[in-house]
Coordinates of C-alpha atoms and ligand atoms in Angstrom, one line a residue:
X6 CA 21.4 1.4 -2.4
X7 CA 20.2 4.3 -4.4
X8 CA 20.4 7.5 -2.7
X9 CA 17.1 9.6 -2.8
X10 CA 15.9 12.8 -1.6
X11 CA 13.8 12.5 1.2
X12 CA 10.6 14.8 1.6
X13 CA 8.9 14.1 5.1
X14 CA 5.2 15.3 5.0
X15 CA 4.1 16.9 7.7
X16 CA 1.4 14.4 9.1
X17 CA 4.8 12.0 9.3
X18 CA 6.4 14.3 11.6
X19 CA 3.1 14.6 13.6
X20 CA 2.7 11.1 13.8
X21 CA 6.3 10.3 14.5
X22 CA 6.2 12.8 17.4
X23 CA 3.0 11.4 18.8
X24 CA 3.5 8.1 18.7
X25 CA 6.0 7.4 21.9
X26 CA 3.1 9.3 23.8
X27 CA 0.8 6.9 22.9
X28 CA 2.3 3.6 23.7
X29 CA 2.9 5.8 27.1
X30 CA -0.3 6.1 27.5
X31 CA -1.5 2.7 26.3
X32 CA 1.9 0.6 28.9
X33 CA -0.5 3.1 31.7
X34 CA -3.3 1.6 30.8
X35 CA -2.4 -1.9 31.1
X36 CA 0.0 -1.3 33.8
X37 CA -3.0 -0.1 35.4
X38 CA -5.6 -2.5 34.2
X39 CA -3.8 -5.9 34.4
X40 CA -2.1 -4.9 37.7
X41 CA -5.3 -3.8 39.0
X42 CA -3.2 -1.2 41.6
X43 CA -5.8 1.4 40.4
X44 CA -9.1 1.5 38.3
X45 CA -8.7 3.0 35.4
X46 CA -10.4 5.9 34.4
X47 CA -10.2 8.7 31.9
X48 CA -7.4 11.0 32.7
X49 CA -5.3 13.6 31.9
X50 CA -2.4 11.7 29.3
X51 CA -5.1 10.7 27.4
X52 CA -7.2 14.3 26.9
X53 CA -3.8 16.0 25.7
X54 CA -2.8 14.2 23.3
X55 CA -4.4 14.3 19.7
X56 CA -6.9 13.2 17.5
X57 CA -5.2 10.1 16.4
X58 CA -4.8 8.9 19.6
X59 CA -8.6 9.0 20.3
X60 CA -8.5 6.0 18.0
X61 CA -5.9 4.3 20.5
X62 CA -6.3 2.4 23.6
X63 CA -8.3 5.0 26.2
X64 CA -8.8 3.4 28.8
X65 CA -12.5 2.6 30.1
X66 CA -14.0 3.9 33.2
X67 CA -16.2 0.1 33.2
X68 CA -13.8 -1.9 34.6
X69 CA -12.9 -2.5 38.0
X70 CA -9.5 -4.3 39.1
X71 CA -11.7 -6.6 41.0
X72 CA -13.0 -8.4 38.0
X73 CA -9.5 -9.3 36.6
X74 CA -6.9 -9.9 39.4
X75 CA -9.5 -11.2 42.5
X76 CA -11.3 -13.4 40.5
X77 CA -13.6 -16.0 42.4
X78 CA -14.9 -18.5 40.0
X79 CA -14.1 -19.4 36.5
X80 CA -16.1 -17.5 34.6
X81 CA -17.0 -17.8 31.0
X82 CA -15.4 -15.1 28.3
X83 CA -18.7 -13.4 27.4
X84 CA -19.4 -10.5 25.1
X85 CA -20.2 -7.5 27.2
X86 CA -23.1 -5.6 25.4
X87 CA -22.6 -3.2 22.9
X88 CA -24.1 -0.4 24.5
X89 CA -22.5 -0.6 27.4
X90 CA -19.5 1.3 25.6
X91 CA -21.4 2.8 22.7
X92 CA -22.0 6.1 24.6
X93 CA -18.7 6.8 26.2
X94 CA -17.0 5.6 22.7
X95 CA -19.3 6.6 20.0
X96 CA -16.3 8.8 18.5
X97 CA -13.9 5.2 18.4
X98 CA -16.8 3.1 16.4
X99 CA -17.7 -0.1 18.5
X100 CA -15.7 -3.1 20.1
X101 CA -16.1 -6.1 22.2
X102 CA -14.4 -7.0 25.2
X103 CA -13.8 -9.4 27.8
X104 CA -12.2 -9.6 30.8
X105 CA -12.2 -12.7 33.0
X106 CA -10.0 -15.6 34.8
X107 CA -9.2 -18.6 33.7
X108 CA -7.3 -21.6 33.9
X109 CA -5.0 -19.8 36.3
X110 CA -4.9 -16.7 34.1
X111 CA -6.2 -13.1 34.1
X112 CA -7.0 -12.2 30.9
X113 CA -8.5 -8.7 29.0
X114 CA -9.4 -8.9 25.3
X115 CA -10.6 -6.4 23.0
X116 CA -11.3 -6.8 19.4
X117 CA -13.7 -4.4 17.0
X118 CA -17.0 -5.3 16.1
X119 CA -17.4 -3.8 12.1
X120 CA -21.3 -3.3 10.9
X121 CA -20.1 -6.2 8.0
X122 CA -21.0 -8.9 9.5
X123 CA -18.2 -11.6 7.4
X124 CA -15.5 -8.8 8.8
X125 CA -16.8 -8.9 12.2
X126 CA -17.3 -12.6 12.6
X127 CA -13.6 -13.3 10.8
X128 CA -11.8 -10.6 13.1
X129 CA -13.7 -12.1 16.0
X130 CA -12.1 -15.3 15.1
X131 CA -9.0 -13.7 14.6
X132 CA -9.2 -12.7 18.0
X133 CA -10.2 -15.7 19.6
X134 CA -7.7 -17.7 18.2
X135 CA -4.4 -15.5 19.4
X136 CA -5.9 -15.3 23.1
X137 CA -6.7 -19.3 22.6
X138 CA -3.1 -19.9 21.8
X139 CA -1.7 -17.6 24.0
X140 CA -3.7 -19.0 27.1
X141 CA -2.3 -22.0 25.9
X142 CA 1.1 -21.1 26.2
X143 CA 0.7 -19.4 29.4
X144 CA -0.8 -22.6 31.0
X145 CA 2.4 -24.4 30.6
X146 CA 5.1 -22.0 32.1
X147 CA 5.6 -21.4 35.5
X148 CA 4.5 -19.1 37.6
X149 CA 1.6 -18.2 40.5
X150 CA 0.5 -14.7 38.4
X151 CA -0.2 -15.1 35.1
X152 CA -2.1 -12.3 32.8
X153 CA -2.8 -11.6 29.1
X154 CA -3.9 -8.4 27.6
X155 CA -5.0 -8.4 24.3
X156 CA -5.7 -4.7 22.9
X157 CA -5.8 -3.4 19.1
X158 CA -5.7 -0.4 16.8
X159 CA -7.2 -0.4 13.7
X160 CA -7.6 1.1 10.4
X161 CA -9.6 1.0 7.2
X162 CA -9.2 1.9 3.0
X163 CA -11.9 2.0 0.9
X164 CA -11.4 -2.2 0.6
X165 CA -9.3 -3.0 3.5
X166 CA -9.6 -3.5 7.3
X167 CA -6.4 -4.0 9.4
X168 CA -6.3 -5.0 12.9
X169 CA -2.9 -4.3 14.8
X170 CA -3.3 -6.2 18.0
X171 CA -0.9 -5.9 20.8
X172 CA -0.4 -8.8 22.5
X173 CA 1.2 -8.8 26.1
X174 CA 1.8 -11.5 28.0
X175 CA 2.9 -11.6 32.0
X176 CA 4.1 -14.2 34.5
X177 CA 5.3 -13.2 37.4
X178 CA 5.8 -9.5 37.0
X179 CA 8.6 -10.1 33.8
X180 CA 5.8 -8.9 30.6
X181 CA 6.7 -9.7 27.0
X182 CA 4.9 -7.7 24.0
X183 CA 3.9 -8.7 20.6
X184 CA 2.2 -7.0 17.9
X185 CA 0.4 -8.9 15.0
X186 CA -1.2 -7.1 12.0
X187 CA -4.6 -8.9 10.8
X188 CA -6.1 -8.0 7.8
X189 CA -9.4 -8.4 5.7
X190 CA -10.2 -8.2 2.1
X191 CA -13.6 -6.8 2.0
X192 CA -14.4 -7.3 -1.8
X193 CA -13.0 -11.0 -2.0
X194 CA -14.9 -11.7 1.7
X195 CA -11.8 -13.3 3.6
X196 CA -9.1 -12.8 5.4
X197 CA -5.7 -11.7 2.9
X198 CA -2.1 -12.5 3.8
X199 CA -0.6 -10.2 6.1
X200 CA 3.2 -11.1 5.1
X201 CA 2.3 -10.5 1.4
X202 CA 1.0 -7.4 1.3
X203 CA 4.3 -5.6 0.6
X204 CA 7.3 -6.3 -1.0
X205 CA 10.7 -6.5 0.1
X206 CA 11.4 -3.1 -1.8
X207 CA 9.0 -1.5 0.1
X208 CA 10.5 -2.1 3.4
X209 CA 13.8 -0.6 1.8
X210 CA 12.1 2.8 0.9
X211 CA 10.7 2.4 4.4
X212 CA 13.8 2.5 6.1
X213 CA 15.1 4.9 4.1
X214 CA 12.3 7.3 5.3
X215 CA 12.6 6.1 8.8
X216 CA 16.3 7.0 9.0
X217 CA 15.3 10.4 7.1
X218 CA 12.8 11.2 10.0
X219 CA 14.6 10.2 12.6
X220 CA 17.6 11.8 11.4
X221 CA 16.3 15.0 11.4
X222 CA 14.7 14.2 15.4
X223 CA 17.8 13.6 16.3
X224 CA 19.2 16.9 14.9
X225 CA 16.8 18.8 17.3
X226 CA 17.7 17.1 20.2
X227 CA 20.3 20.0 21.2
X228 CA 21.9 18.4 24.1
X229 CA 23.5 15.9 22.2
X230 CA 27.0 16.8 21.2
X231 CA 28.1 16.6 17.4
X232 CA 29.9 13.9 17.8
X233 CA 27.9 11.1 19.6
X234 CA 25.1 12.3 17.6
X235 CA 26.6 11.0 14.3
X236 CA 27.9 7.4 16.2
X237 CA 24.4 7.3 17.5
X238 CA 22.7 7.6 13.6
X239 CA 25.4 5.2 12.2
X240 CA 24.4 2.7 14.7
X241 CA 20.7 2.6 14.6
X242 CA 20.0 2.9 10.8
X243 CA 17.3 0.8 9.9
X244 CA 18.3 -1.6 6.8
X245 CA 15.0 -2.4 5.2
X246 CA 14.1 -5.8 7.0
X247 CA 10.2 -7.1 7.4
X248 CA 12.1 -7.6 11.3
X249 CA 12.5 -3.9 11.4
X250 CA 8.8 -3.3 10.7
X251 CA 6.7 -6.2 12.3
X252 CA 3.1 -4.5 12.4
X253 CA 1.2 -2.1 10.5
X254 CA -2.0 -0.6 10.2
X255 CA -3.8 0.3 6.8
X256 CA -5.6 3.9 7.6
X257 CA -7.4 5.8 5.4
X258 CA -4.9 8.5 4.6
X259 CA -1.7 5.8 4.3
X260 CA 0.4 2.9 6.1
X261 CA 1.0 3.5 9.8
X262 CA 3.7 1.1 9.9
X263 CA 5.1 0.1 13.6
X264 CA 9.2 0.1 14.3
X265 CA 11.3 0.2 17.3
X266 CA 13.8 2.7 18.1
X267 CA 16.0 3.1 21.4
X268 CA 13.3 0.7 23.3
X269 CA 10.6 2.6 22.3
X270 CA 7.8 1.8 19.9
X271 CA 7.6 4.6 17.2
X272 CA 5.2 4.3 14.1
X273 CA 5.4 6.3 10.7
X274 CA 2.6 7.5 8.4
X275 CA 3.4 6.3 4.5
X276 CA 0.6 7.6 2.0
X277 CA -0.4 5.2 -0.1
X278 CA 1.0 6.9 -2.8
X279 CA 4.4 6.4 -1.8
X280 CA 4.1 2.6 -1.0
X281 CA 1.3 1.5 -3.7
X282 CA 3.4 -0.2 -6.0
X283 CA 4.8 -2.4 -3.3
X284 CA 1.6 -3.1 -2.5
X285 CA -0.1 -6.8 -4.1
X286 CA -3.4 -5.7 -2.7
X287 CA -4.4 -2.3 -3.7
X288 CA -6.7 0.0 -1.1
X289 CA -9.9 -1.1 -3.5
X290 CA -8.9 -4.8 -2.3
X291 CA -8.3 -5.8 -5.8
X292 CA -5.2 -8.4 -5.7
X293 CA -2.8 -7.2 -8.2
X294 CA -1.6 -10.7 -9.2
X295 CA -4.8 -11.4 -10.1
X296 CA -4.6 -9.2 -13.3
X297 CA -1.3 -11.4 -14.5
X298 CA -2.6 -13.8 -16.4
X299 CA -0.8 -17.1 -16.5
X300 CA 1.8 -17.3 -19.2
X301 CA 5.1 -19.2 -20.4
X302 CA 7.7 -17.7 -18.9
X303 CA 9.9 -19.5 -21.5
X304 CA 8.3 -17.8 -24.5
X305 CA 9.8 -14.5 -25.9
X306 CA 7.2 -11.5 -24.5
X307 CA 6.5 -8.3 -25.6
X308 CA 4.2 -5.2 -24.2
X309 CA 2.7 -3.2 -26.6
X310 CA 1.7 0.6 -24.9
X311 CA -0.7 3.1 -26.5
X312 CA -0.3 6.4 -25.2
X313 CA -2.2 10.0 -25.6
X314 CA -5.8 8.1 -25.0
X315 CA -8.1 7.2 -24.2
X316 CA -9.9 7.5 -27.6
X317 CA -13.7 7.2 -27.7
X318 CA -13.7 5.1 -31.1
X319 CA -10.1 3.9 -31.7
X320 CA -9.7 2.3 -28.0
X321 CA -12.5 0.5 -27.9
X322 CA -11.9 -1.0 -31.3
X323 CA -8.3 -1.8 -30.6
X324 CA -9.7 -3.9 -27.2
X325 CA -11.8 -5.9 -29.7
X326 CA -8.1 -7.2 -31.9
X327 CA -6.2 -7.4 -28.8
X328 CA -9.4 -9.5 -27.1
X329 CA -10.0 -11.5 -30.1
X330 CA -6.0 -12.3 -30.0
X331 CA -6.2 -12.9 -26.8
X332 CA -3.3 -10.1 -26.1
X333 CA -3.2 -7.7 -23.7
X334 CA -1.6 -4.0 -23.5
X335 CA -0.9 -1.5 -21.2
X336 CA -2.2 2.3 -21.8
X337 CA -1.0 5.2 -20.8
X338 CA -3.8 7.7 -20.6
X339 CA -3.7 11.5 -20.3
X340 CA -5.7 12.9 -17.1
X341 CA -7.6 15.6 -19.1
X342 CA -8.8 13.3 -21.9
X343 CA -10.1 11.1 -19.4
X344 CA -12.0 13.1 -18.5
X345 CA -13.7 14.5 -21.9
X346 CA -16.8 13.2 -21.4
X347 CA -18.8 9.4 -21.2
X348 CA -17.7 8.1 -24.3
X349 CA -13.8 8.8 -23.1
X350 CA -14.7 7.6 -19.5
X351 CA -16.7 4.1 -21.2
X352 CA -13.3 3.9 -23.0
X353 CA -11.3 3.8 -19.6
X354 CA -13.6 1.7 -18.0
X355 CA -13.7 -0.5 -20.9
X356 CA -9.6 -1.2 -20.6
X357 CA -9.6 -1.7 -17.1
X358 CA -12.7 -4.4 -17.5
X359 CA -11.0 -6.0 -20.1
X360 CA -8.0 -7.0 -18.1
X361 CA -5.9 -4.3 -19.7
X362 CA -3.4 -2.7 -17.8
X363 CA -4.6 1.3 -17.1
X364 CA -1.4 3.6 -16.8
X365 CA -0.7 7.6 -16.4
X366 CA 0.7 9.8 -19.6
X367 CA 0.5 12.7 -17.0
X368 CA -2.8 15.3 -17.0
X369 CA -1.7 17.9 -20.0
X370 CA 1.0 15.6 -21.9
X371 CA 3.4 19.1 -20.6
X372 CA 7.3 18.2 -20.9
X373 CA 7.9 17.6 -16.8
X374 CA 11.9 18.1 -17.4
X375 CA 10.4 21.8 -17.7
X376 CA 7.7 22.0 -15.0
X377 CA 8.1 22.9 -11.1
X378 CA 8.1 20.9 -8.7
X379 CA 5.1 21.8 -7.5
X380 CA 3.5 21.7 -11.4
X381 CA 5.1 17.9 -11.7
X382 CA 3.2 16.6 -8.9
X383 CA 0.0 18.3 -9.8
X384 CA 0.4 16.3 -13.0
X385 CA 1.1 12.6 -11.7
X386 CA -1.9 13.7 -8.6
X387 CA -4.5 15.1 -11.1
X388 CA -3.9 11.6 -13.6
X389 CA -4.5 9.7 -10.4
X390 CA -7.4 11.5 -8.9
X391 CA -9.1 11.3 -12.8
X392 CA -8.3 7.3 -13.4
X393 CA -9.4 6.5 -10.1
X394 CA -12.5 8.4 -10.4
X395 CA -13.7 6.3 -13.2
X396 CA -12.0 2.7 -12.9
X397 CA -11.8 3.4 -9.0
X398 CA -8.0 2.3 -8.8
X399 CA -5.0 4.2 -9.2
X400 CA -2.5 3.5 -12.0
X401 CA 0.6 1.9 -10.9
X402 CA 3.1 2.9 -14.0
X403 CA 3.9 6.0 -15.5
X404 CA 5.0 7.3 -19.0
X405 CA 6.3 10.5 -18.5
X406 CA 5.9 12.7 -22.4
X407 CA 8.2 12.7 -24.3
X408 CA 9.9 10.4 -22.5
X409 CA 11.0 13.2 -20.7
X410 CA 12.4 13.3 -17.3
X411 CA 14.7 14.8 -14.4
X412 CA 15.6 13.8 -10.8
X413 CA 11.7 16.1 -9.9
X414 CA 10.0 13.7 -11.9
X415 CA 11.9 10.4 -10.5
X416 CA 11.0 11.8 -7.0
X417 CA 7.8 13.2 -7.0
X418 CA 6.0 10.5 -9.8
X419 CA 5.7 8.0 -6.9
X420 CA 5.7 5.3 -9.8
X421 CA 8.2 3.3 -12.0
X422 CA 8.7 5.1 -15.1
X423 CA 8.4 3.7 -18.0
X424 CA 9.3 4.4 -21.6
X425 CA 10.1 2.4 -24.3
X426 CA 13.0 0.9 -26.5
X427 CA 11.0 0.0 -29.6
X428 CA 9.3 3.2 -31.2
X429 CA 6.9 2.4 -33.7
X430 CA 6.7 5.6 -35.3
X431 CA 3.1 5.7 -35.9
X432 CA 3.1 9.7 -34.9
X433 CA 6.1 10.2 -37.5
X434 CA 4.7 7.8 -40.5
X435 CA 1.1 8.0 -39.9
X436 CA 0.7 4.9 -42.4
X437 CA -0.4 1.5 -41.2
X438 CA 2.1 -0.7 -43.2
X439 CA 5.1 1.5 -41.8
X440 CA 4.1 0.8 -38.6
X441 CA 3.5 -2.7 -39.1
X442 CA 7.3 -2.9 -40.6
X443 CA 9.0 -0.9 -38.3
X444 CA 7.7 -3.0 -35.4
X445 CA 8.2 -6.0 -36.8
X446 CA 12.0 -5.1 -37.6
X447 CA 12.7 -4.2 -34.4
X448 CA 10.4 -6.9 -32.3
X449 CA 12.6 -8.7 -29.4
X450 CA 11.8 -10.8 -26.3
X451 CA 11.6 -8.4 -23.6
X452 CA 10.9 -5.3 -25.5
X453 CA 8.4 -2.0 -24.7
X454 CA 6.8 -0.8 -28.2
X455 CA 5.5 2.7 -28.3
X456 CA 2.0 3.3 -30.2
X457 CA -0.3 5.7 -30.3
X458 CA -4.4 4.2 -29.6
X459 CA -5.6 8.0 -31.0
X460 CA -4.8 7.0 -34.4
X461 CA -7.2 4.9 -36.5
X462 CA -3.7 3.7 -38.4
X463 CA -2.0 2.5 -35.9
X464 CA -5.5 0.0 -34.8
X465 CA -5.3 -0.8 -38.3
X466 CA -1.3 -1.7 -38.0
X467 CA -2.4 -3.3 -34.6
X468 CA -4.9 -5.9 -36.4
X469 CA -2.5 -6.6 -38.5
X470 CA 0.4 -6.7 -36.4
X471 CA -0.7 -8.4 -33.1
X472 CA -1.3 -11.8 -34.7
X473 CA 1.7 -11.5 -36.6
X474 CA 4.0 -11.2 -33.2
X475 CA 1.9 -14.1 -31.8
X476 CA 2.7 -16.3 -34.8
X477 CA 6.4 -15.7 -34.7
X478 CA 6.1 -16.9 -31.2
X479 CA 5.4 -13.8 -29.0
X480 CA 3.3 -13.6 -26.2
X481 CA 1.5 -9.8 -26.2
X482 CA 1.5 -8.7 -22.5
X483 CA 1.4 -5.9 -20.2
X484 CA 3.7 -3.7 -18.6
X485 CA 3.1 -5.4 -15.3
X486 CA 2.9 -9.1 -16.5
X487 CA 6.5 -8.6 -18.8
X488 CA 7.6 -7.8 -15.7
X489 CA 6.3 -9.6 -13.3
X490 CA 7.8 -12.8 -15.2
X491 CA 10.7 -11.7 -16.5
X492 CA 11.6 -11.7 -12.1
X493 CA 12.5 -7.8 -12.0
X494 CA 10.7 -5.8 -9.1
X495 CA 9.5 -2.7 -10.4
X496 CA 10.7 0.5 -8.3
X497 CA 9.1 3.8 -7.4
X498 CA 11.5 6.6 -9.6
X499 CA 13.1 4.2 -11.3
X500 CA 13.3 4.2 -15.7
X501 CA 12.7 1.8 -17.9
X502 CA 13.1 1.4 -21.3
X503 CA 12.6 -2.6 -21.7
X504 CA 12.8 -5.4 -19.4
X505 CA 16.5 -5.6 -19.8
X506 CA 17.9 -2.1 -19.2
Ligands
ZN29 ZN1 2.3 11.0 -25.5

């Protein structure tokens, strides 16, 4: 496994530390409420801890232990009015919940209740269905005092809701605990795949930021010696496994994702700009696989790029050849020229509507190998901030200048870098039949050409070019799709230069 540098933010350390304190207080919650040795009531765990909590499990003053564990009939699950909770909870936005007995089991669900009325009727069934089966399970086994709580966290992105919900199931005093992650596409209308939201390699940069955090919480914890300290890390390294991580939450600053560690359930904040390209549904909702088209896999590929853009005449015309060719490209844009006014912007726009693949050439098109770190990331952050503002999604790739990089810009570009293996020499040449010969020379299944979209040569060479690749067999791709077929996993920090090496 490659060995990176590790940069915890801060709000990770927050969270990290916060965490254990909240399952505390969430176990004395049910502890209390399923029991029902006490009523439950606001108290003092609860008011200390911070604002992220609020958005956890307080428990509510409204029920009474009576109503779950001395039940006298079989009651019906009913809703319990909105405003009954609306006052005391305005700051946790508004849930159901029921509490009630039956068929020999006491149970307590709570789901939220979302102003879209598709999200709130699909988490509702969501809902519905894991107490239905659990109820079910719980009928069958044995025992004289059966419960079921069923509590949640969630989280929201500008297109996704996620619903963590704890699951705990008891018989007899001996509990078992579950967590399932639920989660709703709001642009599409319907539930998405939880499983398939992130890639295996995202679980492995996940672990390695777990270890990293809990590494350094170990180190702090003075009264272990030297020694054990180092046996206690070797043992309890997390490997990268979707076991390792069962649940997570999508928030609107990053991934909360769920873990256990020495019995206890810990979570860790990931911004969504260190896990995005793992992601197959971005924050917006869009599904990434969606923008593959479908190709042979068999035929020889190659991914045209056009950097230094987007230009107000040339890209647009060049969208026309590749559209009429049915060919697509990728395009690495620069952050400032993005942003040089509404023809530029209807230029962006126009790429990313056209099923063209929108990528970052940095903000100032500076050599990074040269910058700060701190200059570095203001370059990849700026790109994004600019792209998004007009397409409203972030790029995924990134093409550093110059094809110029260091171990900063690996780290700290939160992207797979990508450069190129086939250099058209349309900045060097600045003739449209050189270009057209040079890339035709060197054209290869698999290959990343490098072009330039500013020059009205090179969409000249491009007209011509394009459907001369596609009749020597070539299918012309993006980025993503070359990849995405050719079976190779693009990594965060990782170069390049072709879909071979
Ligand atoms: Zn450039």
């Amino acid at each position: 496994m490659k060995q990176r540098k590790k940069r915890m933010s801060v709000q990770k350390r927050v969270l990290m530390a916060s965490s254990s304190v909240l399952m505390l207080v969430l176990t004395f919650f049910i502890i209390k409420y399923a029991t029902g040795l006490s009523k439950p009531g606001n108290h003092a765990v609860a008011g200390s801890v911070d604002a992220v909590s609020d958005a956890l499990y307080t428990p509510t003053a409204t029920i009474t232990p009576e109503e779950t564990v001395q039940p006298t009939a079989t009651t019906t699950p009913t809703p319990v009015p909105r405003a009954e909770f609306e006052t005391e909870y305005a700051h946790m936005g508004q849930r159901n919940e029921t509490h009630a007995y039956m068929d020999g089991v006491a149970y307590a669900l709570r789901y939220p209740l979302y102003a879209d009325e598709a999200a709130a009727a699909a988490v509702g069934q969501a809902a519905e269905a894991i107490r239905a089966e659990k109820m079910e399970a719980l009928a069958k086994r044995e025992g004289t005092k059966k419960q079921l709580l069923i509590d949640y966290e969630d989280g929201e992105t500008v297109g996704l809701i996620s619903v963590l919900f704890y699951i705990e199931t008891e018989v007899d005093g001996v509990t078992e605990t579950e967590t399932v992650t639920w989660l709703y596409n709001k642009k599409k209308g319907e539930a998405e795949k939880v499983e398939a939201l992130f890639a295996d390699t995202a679980y492995v940069y996940l672990a390695e930021c777990v270890n990293a955090t809990e590494e350094k919480m170990e180190v702090s914890m003075e009264e272990e010696t030297k020694a054990s300290l180092e046996e206690t890390l070797e043992k309890e390294q997390f490997t990268g496994t979707r076991e390792e991580f069962p649940a997570y939450v999508l928030t609107a600053e990053g991934v909360k994702f769920y873990y256990t560690k020495k019995g206890e359930c810990r979570s860790i904040l990931v911004p969504y700009l260190e896990v995005h390209t793992y992601m197959a549904v971005t924050e917006n909702g869009t599904v990434v696989a969606e923008r593959i088209r479908k190709l042979d896999a068999d035929k020889p590929m190659i991914a045209l790029t056009f950097d230094d853009g987007p230009h107000y005449q040339q890209t647009p015309r060049l969208l026309e050849i590749l559209e009429k060719n049915n060919a697509r490209a990728t395009f690495f844009v620069l952050g400032d020229r993005v942003l040089w006014g509404e023809s530029n912007e209807n230029a962006l726009r126009l790429i990313y509507e056209t099923g063209n693949e929108v990528a970052s050439h940095t903000y100032s098109h500076s050599d990074l190998a040269t910058l700060s770190e701190e200059k570095v990331q203001a370059e990849i952050t700026k790109t994004r901030e600019a792209i998004y503002s007009v397409i409203g999604e972030y790029p995924t790739l990134v093409r550093p200048p110059y094809g110029s990089y260091n171990d900063t810009v690996k780290r700290y570009a939160y992207a797979p870098l990508i450069t190129w293996n086939l250099d058209s020499k349309d900045w060097y040449s600045r003739d449209t039949q050189k270009v057209v010969e040079q890339v035709l020379k060197e054209a290869g299944d698999g290959k990343i050409v490098l072009m330039h979209d500013i020059h009205y040569f090179t969409v000249d060479a491009a007209e011509i070019l394009i459907p001369e690749l596609i009749a020597r067999g070539y299918q012309i791709v993006t980025v993503q799709e070359m990849f995405y077929y050719k079976g190779i996993a693009l990594e965060n920090g990782t170069v390049y230069h072709s879909s071979y090496n």
